Short mmCIF file of C-alpha atoms in Angstrom, two decimals:
data_model
loop_
_atom_site.label_atom_id
_atom_site.label_comp_id
_atom_site.label_asym_id
_atom_site.label_seq_id
_atom_site.Cartn_x
_atom_site.Cartn_y
_atom_site.Cartn_z
CA GLN A 1 -3.82 8.06 -16.79
CA LYS A 2 -1.48 7.94 -13.66
CA GLU A 3 -1.85 4.87 -12.00
CA VAL A 4 -2.04 6.32 -8.46
CA GLU A 5 -3.71 9.62 -8.28
CA GLN A 6 -3.89 12.16 -5.58
CA ASN A 7 -5.14 15.76 -5.08
CA SER A 8 -1.56 17.74 -4.56
CA GLY A 9 -2.95 20.08 -2.19
CA PRO A 10 -2.09 21.82 0.36
CA LEU A 11 -5.19 20.62 2.17
CA SER A 12 -5.57 22.98 4.87
CA VAL A 13 -7.73 22.25 8.16
CA PRO A 14 -8.20 23.65 11.02
CA GLU A 15 -6.68 22.26 14.77
CA GLY A 16 -9.28 19.79 16.03
CA ALA A 17 -11.07 18.90 12.35
CA ILE A 18 -11.28 15.96 10.42
CA ALA A 19 -8.90 15.73 7.39
CA SER A 20 -10.07 13.89 4.68
CA LEU A 21 -7.16 12.88 2.18
CA ASN A 22 -8.21 10.63 -1.40
CA CYS A 23 -6.47 8.61 -4.01
CA THR A 24 -7.73 6.79 -6.64
CA TYR A 25 -6.09 3.92 -8.96
CA SER A 26 -6.36 2.64 -12.01
CA ASP A 27 -5.31 -1.21 -11.81
CA ARG A 28 -8.49 -3.40 -10.95
CA VAL A 29 -6.11 -6.26 -9.54
CA SER A 30 -4.74 -4.05 -6.79
CA GLN A 31 -4.84 -6.06 -3.39
CA SER A 32 -2.95 -4.11 -0.98
CA PHE A 33 -3.32 -0.01 -0.24
CA PHE A 34 -1.12 1.82 2.06
CA TRP A 35 -1.11 5.38 3.46
CA TYR A 36 2.80 6.94 4.17
CA ARG A 37 3.45 10.01 5.96
CA GLN A 38 6.26 12.44 4.72
CA TYR A 39 7.58 15.05 6.67
CA SER A 40 9.65 17.79 4.86
CA GLY A 41 13.15 16.51 4.39
CA LYS A 42 12.51 12.98 6.08
CA SER A 43 11.55 9.77 4.56
CA PRO A 44 8.13 8.38 4.38
CA GLU A 45 6.67 6.45 7.19
CA LEU A 46 3.82 3.63 7.17
CA ILE A 47 0.42 4.64 8.76
CA MET A 48 -1.93 2.33 7.96
CA SER A 49 -2.55 -0.46 5.55
CA ILE A 50 -5.70 -1.89 4.33
CA TYR A 51 -6.62 -4.90 2.21
CA SER A 52 -10.31 -5.30 2.07
CA ASN A 53 -13.27 -3.19 1.43
CA GLY A 54 -14.45 -1.06 4.29
CA ASP A 55 -13.07 0.87 7.04
CA LYS A 56 -9.93 0.20 9.35
CA GLU A 57 -9.33 2.35 12.07
CA ASP A 58 -6.25 2.93 13.92
CA GLY A 59 -6.25 5.31 16.83
CA ARG A 60 -7.04 9.07 14.86
CA PHE A 61 -6.55 7.43 11.90
CA THR A 62 -9.34 5.86 9.42
CA ALA A 63 -8.65 4.31 6.27
CA GLN A 64 -11.35 3.51 3.75
CA LEU A 65 -11.27 1.24 0.88
CA ASN A 66 -13.76 0.81 -1.77
CA LYS A 67 -12.35 -1.75 -4.79
CA ALA A 68 -15.23 -1.11 -6.79
CA SER A 69 -15.00 2.79 -7.22
CA GLN A 70 -11.17 2.17 -6.73
CA TYR A 71 -11.21 4.31 -4.23
CA VAL A 72 -9.01 4.60 -1.14
CA SER A 73 -9.39 7.40 1.72
CA LEU A 74 -7.67 8.36 4.86
CA LEU A 75 -9.09 10.23 7.34
CA ILE A 76 -7.54 12.02 10.00
CA ARG A 77 -9.68 12.98 13.30
CA ASP A 78 -8.86 15.77 15.67
CA SER A 79 -5.93 16.71 13.28
CA GLN A 80 -3.12 18.40 14.94
CA PRO A 81 -0.19 20.66 13.44
CA SER A 82 2.12 17.70 14.22
CA ASP A 83 -0.21 16.29 10.99
CA SER A 84 1.27 18.67 8.65
CA ALA A 85 3.07 16.45 6.17
CA THR A 86 2.67 14.77 2.87
CA TYR A 87 0.64 11.89 2.59
CA LEU A 88 1.50 9.46 0.12
CA CYS A 89 -1.13 6.79 -1.07
CA ALA A 90 0.73 3.25 -2.15
CA VAL A 91 -0.93 0.73 -4.28
CA ASN A 92 0.55 -2.82 -5.06
CA ALA A 93 -0.18 -3.33 -8.36
CA TYR A 94 0.69 -5.84 -11.01
CA THR A 95 2.77 -4.62 -13.89
CA GLY A 96 4.73 -7.94 -14.73
CA GLY A 97 5.21 -8.46 -11.42
CA PHE A 98 3.95 -7.16 -8.59
CA LYS A 99 5.07 -3.52 -7.55
CA THR A 100 4.08 -0.54 -5.31
CA ILE A 101 3.24 2.24 -7.13
CA PHE A 102 3.23 5.78 -4.96
CA GLY A 103 0.93 8.23 -5.77
CA ALA A 104 2.76 11.98 -5.98
CA GLY A 105 1.11 12.80 -2.58
CA THR A 106 -1.17 15.20 -0.48
CA ARG A 107 -0.12 18.18 1.41
CA LEU A 108 -1.76 18.93 4.54
CA PHE A 109 -1.63 21.53 6.48
CA VAL A 110 -3.13 21.50 10.23
CA LYS A 111 -3.55 25.45 11.18
CA ALA A 112 -3.39 25.70 15.28
CA GLY B 1 10.15 -3.72 14.86
CA ALA B 2 10.48 -3.44 10.99
CA VAL B 3 13.69 -0.92 11.61
CA VAL B 4 15.60 -0.03 8.53
CA SER B 5 18.94 2.18 8.67
CA GLN B 6 20.68 3.75 6.00
CA HIS B 7 24.44 5.48 6.05
CA PRO B 8 25.71 7.59 5.51
CA SER B 9 22.71 10.10 6.28
CA TRP B 10 24.66 12.62 4.29
CA VAL B 11 27.49 12.84 1.65
CA ILE B 12 29.43 15.45 -0.20
CA CYS B 13 31.24 14.50 -2.92
CA LYS B 14 33.19 15.86 -6.01
CA SER B 15 32.17 15.25 -9.14
CA GLY B 16 33.71 12.24 -10.68
CA THR B 17 33.86 10.28 -7.58
CA SER B 18 32.07 7.37 -6.56
CA VAL B 19 29.56 7.34 -3.33
CA LYS B 20 28.62 3.95 -1.59
CA ILE B 21 24.92 3.92 0.51
CA GLU B 22 24.13 1.24 2.95
CA CYS B 23 20.70 -0.13 3.78
CA ARG B 24 20.08 -2.29 6.32
CA SER B 25 17.25 -3.99 7.83
CA LEU B 26 17.89 -4.23 11.58
CA ASP B 27 15.11 -6.63 13.14
CA PHE B 28 13.89 -8.83 10.31
CA GLN B 29 15.17 -10.16 6.78
CA ALA B 30 14.37 -8.60 3.81
CA THR B 31 13.89 -10.93 0.68
CA THR B 32 13.35 -7.55 -1.15
CA MET B 33 14.64 -4.16 -0.99
CA PHE B 34 13.78 -1.02 -3.20
CA TRP B 35 16.06 2.69 -3.75
CA TYR B 36 14.20 5.45 -4.47
CA ARG B 37 15.54 9.20 -5.56
CA GLN B 38 13.38 12.10 -4.42
CA PHE B 39 14.22 15.71 -6.00
CA PRO B 40 12.95 18.65 -3.96
CA LYS B 41 9.24 18.91 -3.68
CA GLN B 42 8.77 16.02 -6.11
CA SER B 43 7.40 12.51 -5.73
CA LEU B 44 9.40 9.33 -4.74
CA MET B 45 10.97 7.80 -7.81
CA LEU B 46 11.66 3.97 -7.83
CA MET B 47 15.12 3.45 -9.21
CA ALA B 48 15.08 -0.42 -8.71
CA THR B 49 14.59 -3.36 -6.98
CA SER B 50 16.87 -5.73 -5.36
CA ASN B 51 16.18 -9.39 -4.24
CA GLU B 52 18.84 -10.82 -2.23
CA GLY B 53 21.33 -12.86 -4.16
CA SER B 54 20.17 -12.11 -7.66
CA LYS B 55 20.83 -8.98 -9.98
CA ALA B 56 18.79 -5.91 -9.37
CA THR B 57 15.63 -4.98 -11.49
CA TYR B 58 16.00 -1.26 -13.04
CA GLU B 59 13.30 0.93 -13.60
CA GLN B 60 13.08 2.33 -17.12
CA GLY B 61 15.56 5.39 -17.49
CA VAL B 62 17.69 4.39 -14.68
CA GLU B 63 21.16 3.41 -15.64
CA LYS B 64 22.64 0.35 -14.28
CA ASP B 65 26.00 1.14 -14.67
CA LYS B 66 25.89 4.28 -13.00
CA PHE B 67 23.59 3.51 -10.26
CA LEU B 68 25.38 -0.19 -8.71
CA ILE B 69 23.04 -2.19 -6.74
CA ASN B 70 24.32 -4.95 -4.32
CA HIS B 71 21.94 -7.31 -2.13
CA ALA B 72 24.48 -9.67 -0.88
CA SER B 73 22.52 -10.69 2.51
CA LEU B 74 18.91 -10.60 3.76
CA THR B 75 19.89 -7.30 5.91
CA LEU B 76 22.13 -5.43 3.77
CA SER B 77 21.77 -3.72 0.31
CA THR B 78 23.93 -1.21 -1.28
CA LEU B 79 24.04 1.62 -3.61
CA THR B 80 26.83 2.78 -5.45
CA VAL B 81 26.25 6.16 -7.45
CA THR B 82 29.75 5.76 -9.81
CA SER B 83 30.99 9.12 -11.71
CA ALA B 84 28.72 11.19 -9.48
CA HIS B 85 27.84 14.51 -10.99
CA PRO B 86 26.05 17.59 -9.92
CA GLU B 87 22.78 16.45 -11.34
CA ASP B 88 22.68 13.41 -9.19
CA SER B 89 22.66 15.38 -6.12
CA SER B 90 19.15 14.04 -4.75
CA PHE B 91 17.80 12.40 -1.43
CA TYR B 92 18.32 8.85 -1.74
CA ILE B 93 15.91 6.22 0.28
CA CYS B 94 15.85 2.51 0.54
CA SER B 95 13.02 0.52 1.66
CA ALA B 96 12.45 -3.06 2.63
CA GLY B 97 9.76 -5.31 2.35
CA LEU B 98 9.12 -8.61 4.06
CA ALA B 99 7.91 -10.27 0.50
CA GLY B 100 8.38 -9.40 -3.15
CA GLY B 101 6.75 -6.50 -3.68
CA GLY B 102 3.16 -7.33 -1.97
CA SER B 103 3.85 -6.00 1.53
CA GLU B 104 4.14 -3.09 3.55
CA GLN B 105 7.73 -1.14 2.91
CA TYR B 106 9.66 -0.03 5.68
CA PHE B 107 11.57 3.02 4.65
CA GLY B 108 15.19 4.00 5.92
CA PRO B 109 15.90 7.32 7.25
CA GLY B 110 17.43 8.73 3.63
CA THR B 111 20.72 9.78 2.52
CA ARG B 112 21.26 13.32 1.56
CA LEU B 113 23.75 13.39 -1.48
CA THR B 114 25.37 16.70 -2.80
CA VAL B 115 27.78 16.34 -5.74
CA THR B 116 29.97 19.40 -6.14
#
């Protein structure tokens, strides 16, 4: 079982809609969770971090964490074509030392 | 804040030669730096974790004698690809964290290596 799982997509949403990206993880002791955005040919960019259960909002982005269900999500409101990218979920896990494990990413396509 | 630079941004080298890639944290001290490789349309693959002043920790399957990592200061880590071959052609990305493995990582812009 992969440690961090994401649907590879592509997830296609119309402009102005809400995009919902999901991620599950296997390590129950994980404490830190991150969402990165990666445009094609570019390196990842940190957009959100979340450490406690519940929602965390930053502009059009909302991260949701449910540790009991080992589930973290990212909502993008009022999606724009410029949001089209691959979104990487990352989880800090203990594997003989803490390490950040990245999911394979979900490709998001926002149609104008 | 939390800006990480990489140099060069792209490099073309001949098979058998060595290439050095620099990763610098510009406005913070990075106790830990990470080196990743990413092939087209694939996910990030962690190659190694380096801590300032100590030997890098390499991931399983990554040859430490081929990918030499030096983290001589809190703001600079280097990756040297020795005796490069065409299969080493990839996008190499470094990142830096403020604490050992448990915090956000800030990525450099990446270095695209092409070995001919």
